[in-house]
Amino acid sequence: VAPMEVSIHSDQSLSLRDRSTTTDDRKISRNDLIAAIRRKQASNPEQAVVIAADKDVRYEVVLDVMDMLQQNQVSKVGLLVKPRG
């Protein structure tokens, strides 16, 4: 199962891409993000989530999002690293 991808933008807004169904990002609030992941976990309790952040996003913001996910029983959380090109 493809991981769900959470993007953190420079204005600290979030977007979500469910790689198993689409390649499109959609802007999402923190509450809606948790609800969307919980819906996905209903059919796949091991649903993985990866976090990608714009380069100017502070590390603390990334940690906040990771912490929020883990507090909501998302056990598989990783960071998406884009290779330097």
PDB file of C-alpha atoms in Angstrom:
ATOM      1  CA  VAL A   1       0.000   0.000   0.000  1.00  0.00           C
ATOM      2  CA  ALA A   2       1.407   3.372  -1.004  1.00  0.00           C
ATOM      3  CA  PRO A   3       2.086   5.843   1.808  1.00  0.00           C
ATOM      4  CA  MET A   4      -0.035   8.946   2.219  1.00  0.00           C
ATOM      5  CA  GLU A   5       2.058  12.058   1.689  1.00  0.00           C
ATOM      6  CA  VAL A   6       1.667  15.152   3.863  1.00  0.00           C
ATOM      7  CA  SER A   7       3.328  18.302   2.553  1.00  0.00           C
ATOM      8  CA  ILE A   8       4.130  21.238   4.815  1.00  0.00           C
ATOM      9  CA  HIS A   9       4.348  24.501   2.912  1.00  0.00           C
ATOM     10  CA  SER A  10       6.372  27.598   3.783  1.00  0.00           C
ATOM     11  CA  ASP A  11       3.221  29.289   5.160  1.00  0.00           C
ATOM     12  CA  GLN A  12       2.768  26.203   7.424  1.00  0.00           C
ATOM     13  CA  SER A  13      -0.351  25.112   5.534  1.00  0.00           C
ATOM     14  CA  LEU A  14      -0.706  21.392   4.850  1.00  0.00           C
ATOM     15  CA  SER A  15      -1.680  19.372   1.829  1.00  0.00           C
ATOM     16  CA  LEU A  16      -2.345  15.673   1.472  1.00  0.00           C
ATOM     17  CA  ARG A  17      -1.727  13.265  -1.377  1.00  0.00           C
ATOM     18  CA  ASP A  18      -3.083   9.740  -1.185  1.00  0.00           C
ATOM     19  CA  ARG A  19      -0.649   8.057  -3.555  1.00  0.00           C
ATOM     20  CA  SER A  20      -2.847   4.975  -3.886  1.00  0.00           C
ATOM     21  CA  THR A  21      -5.662   6.972  -5.518  1.00  0.00           C
ATOM     22  CA  THR A  22      -4.219  10.174  -7.009  1.00  0.00           C
ATOM     23  CA  THR A  23      -1.127  12.179  -7.779  1.00  0.00           C
ATOM     24  CA  ASP A  24      -2.867  15.433  -6.809  1.00  0.00           C
ATOM     25  CA  ASP A  25      -2.232  17.363  -3.610  1.00  0.00           C
ATOM     26  CA  ARG A  26      -5.176  18.898  -1.803  1.00  0.00           C
ATOM     27  CA  LYS A  27      -4.934  21.596   0.841  1.00  0.00           C
ATOM     28  CA  ILE A  28      -6.173  20.276   4.148  1.00  0.00           C
ATOM     29  CA  SER A  29      -6.587  21.467   7.729  1.00  0.00           C
ATOM     30  CA  ARG A  30      -4.908  19.598  10.570  1.00  0.00           C
ATOM     31  CA  ASN A  31      -8.266  18.209  11.780  1.00  0.00           C
ATOM     32  CA  ASP A  32      -9.251  17.057   8.288  1.00  0.00           C
ATOM     33  CA  LEU A  33      -5.809  15.499   7.855  1.00  0.00           C
ATOM     34  CA  ILE A  34      -6.295  13.341  10.949  1.00  0.00           C
ATOM     35  CA  ALA A  35      -9.816  12.385   9.820  1.00  0.00           C
ATOM     36  CA  ALA A  36      -8.570  11.389   6.350  1.00  0.00           C
ATOM     37  CA  ILE A  37      -5.774   9.254   7.782  1.00  0.00           C
ATOM     38  CA  ARG A  38      -8.143   7.597  10.255  1.00  0.00           C
ATOM     39  CA  ARG A  39     -10.505   6.691   7.386  1.00  0.00           C
ATOM     40  CA  LYS A  40      -7.574   5.132   5.554  1.00  0.00           C
ATOM     41  CA  GLN A  41      -6.455   3.278   8.697  1.00  0.00           C
ATOM     42  CA  ALA A  42      -9.911   1.711   9.035  1.00  0.00           C
ATOM     43  CA  SER A  43      -9.091  -0.507   6.063  1.00  0.00           C
ATOM     44  CA  ASN A  44      -5.328  -0.594   6.628  1.00  0.00           C
ATOM     45  CA  PRO A  45      -4.205  -0.170  10.258  1.00  0.00           C
ATOM     46  CA  GLU A  46      -0.556  -0.135   9.123  1.00  0.00           C
ATOM     47  CA  GLN A  47      -1.068   2.807   6.755  1.00  0.00           C
ATOM     48  CA  ALA A  48       2.238   4.656   6.416  1.00  0.00           C
ATOM     49  CA  VAL A  49       2.486   8.428   6.203  1.00  0.00           C
ATOM     50  CA  VAL A  50       5.454  10.378   4.861  1.00  0.00           C
ATOM     51  CA  ILE A  51       6.077  14.062   5.480  1.00  0.00           C
ATOM     52  CA  ALA A  52       7.640  16.401   2.947  1.00  0.00           C
ATOM     53  CA  ALA A  53       8.412  20.013   3.836  1.00  0.00           C
ATOM     54  CA  ASP A  54       9.415  23.054   1.830  1.00  0.00           C
ATOM     55  CA  LYS A  55      13.079  23.847   2.446  1.00  0.00           C
ATOM     56  CA  ASP A  56      12.309  26.971   4.455  1.00  0.00           C
ATOM     57  CA  VAL A  57       9.940  25.248   6.903  1.00  0.00           C
ATOM     58  CA  ARG A  58      11.374  25.230  10.419  1.00  0.00           C
ATOM     59  CA  TYR A  59      12.273  21.797  11.787  1.00  0.00           C
ATOM     60  CA  GLU A  60      10.030  22.408  14.826  1.00  0.00           C
ATOM     61  CA  VAL A  61       6.995  22.635  12.516  1.00  0.00           C
ATOM     62  CA  VAL A  62       7.862  19.245  10.987  1.00  0.00           C
ATOM     63  CA  LEU A  63       8.242  17.766  14.479  1.00  0.00           C
ATOM     64  CA  ASP A  64       4.862  19.227  15.490  1.00  0.00           C
ATOM     65  CA  VAL A  65       3.163  17.493  12.565  1.00  0.00           C
ATOM     66  CA  MET A  66       4.973  14.213  13.306  1.00  0.00           C
ATOM     67  CA  ASP A  67       3.944  14.456  16.953  1.00  0.00           C
ATOM     68  CA  MET A  68       0.326  15.213  16.033  1.00  0.00           C
ATOM     69  CA  LEU A  69       0.223  12.130  13.799  1.00  0.00           C
ATOM     70  CA  GLN A  70       1.777   9.882  16.442  1.00  0.00           C
ATOM     71  CA  GLN A  71      -0.650  11.154  19.093  1.00  0.00           C
ATOM     72  CA  ASN A  72      -3.438  10.064  16.732  1.00  0.00           C
ATOM     73  CA  GLN A  73      -2.202   6.469  16.479  1.00  0.00           C
ATOM     74  CA  VAL A  74      -0.294   6.831  13.225  1.00  0.00           C
ATOM     75  CA  SER A  75       2.615   4.548  14.013  1.00  0.00           C
ATOM     76  CA  LYS A  76       4.401   4.555  10.645  1.00  0.00           C
ATOM     77  CA  VAL A  77       5.575   8.116  10.041  1.00  0.00           C
ATOM     78  CA  GLY A  78       8.595   8.945   7.937  1.00  0.00           C
ATOM     79  CA  LEU A  79      10.265  11.861   6.216  1.00  0.00           C
ATOM     80  CA  LEU A  80      10.349  12.163   2.459  1.00  0.00           C
ATOM     81  CA  VAL A  81      13.789  13.315   1.397  1.00  0.00           C
ATOM     82  CA  LYS A  82      14.199  14.785  -2.055  1.00  0.00           C
ATOM     83  CA  PRO A  83      17.620  14.064  -3.555  1.00  0.00           C
ATOM     84  CA  ARG A  84      19.758  17.064  -4.416  1.00  0.00           C
ATOM     85  CA  GLY A  85      20.027  17.400  -8.144  1.00  0.00           C
TER      86      GLY A  85
END
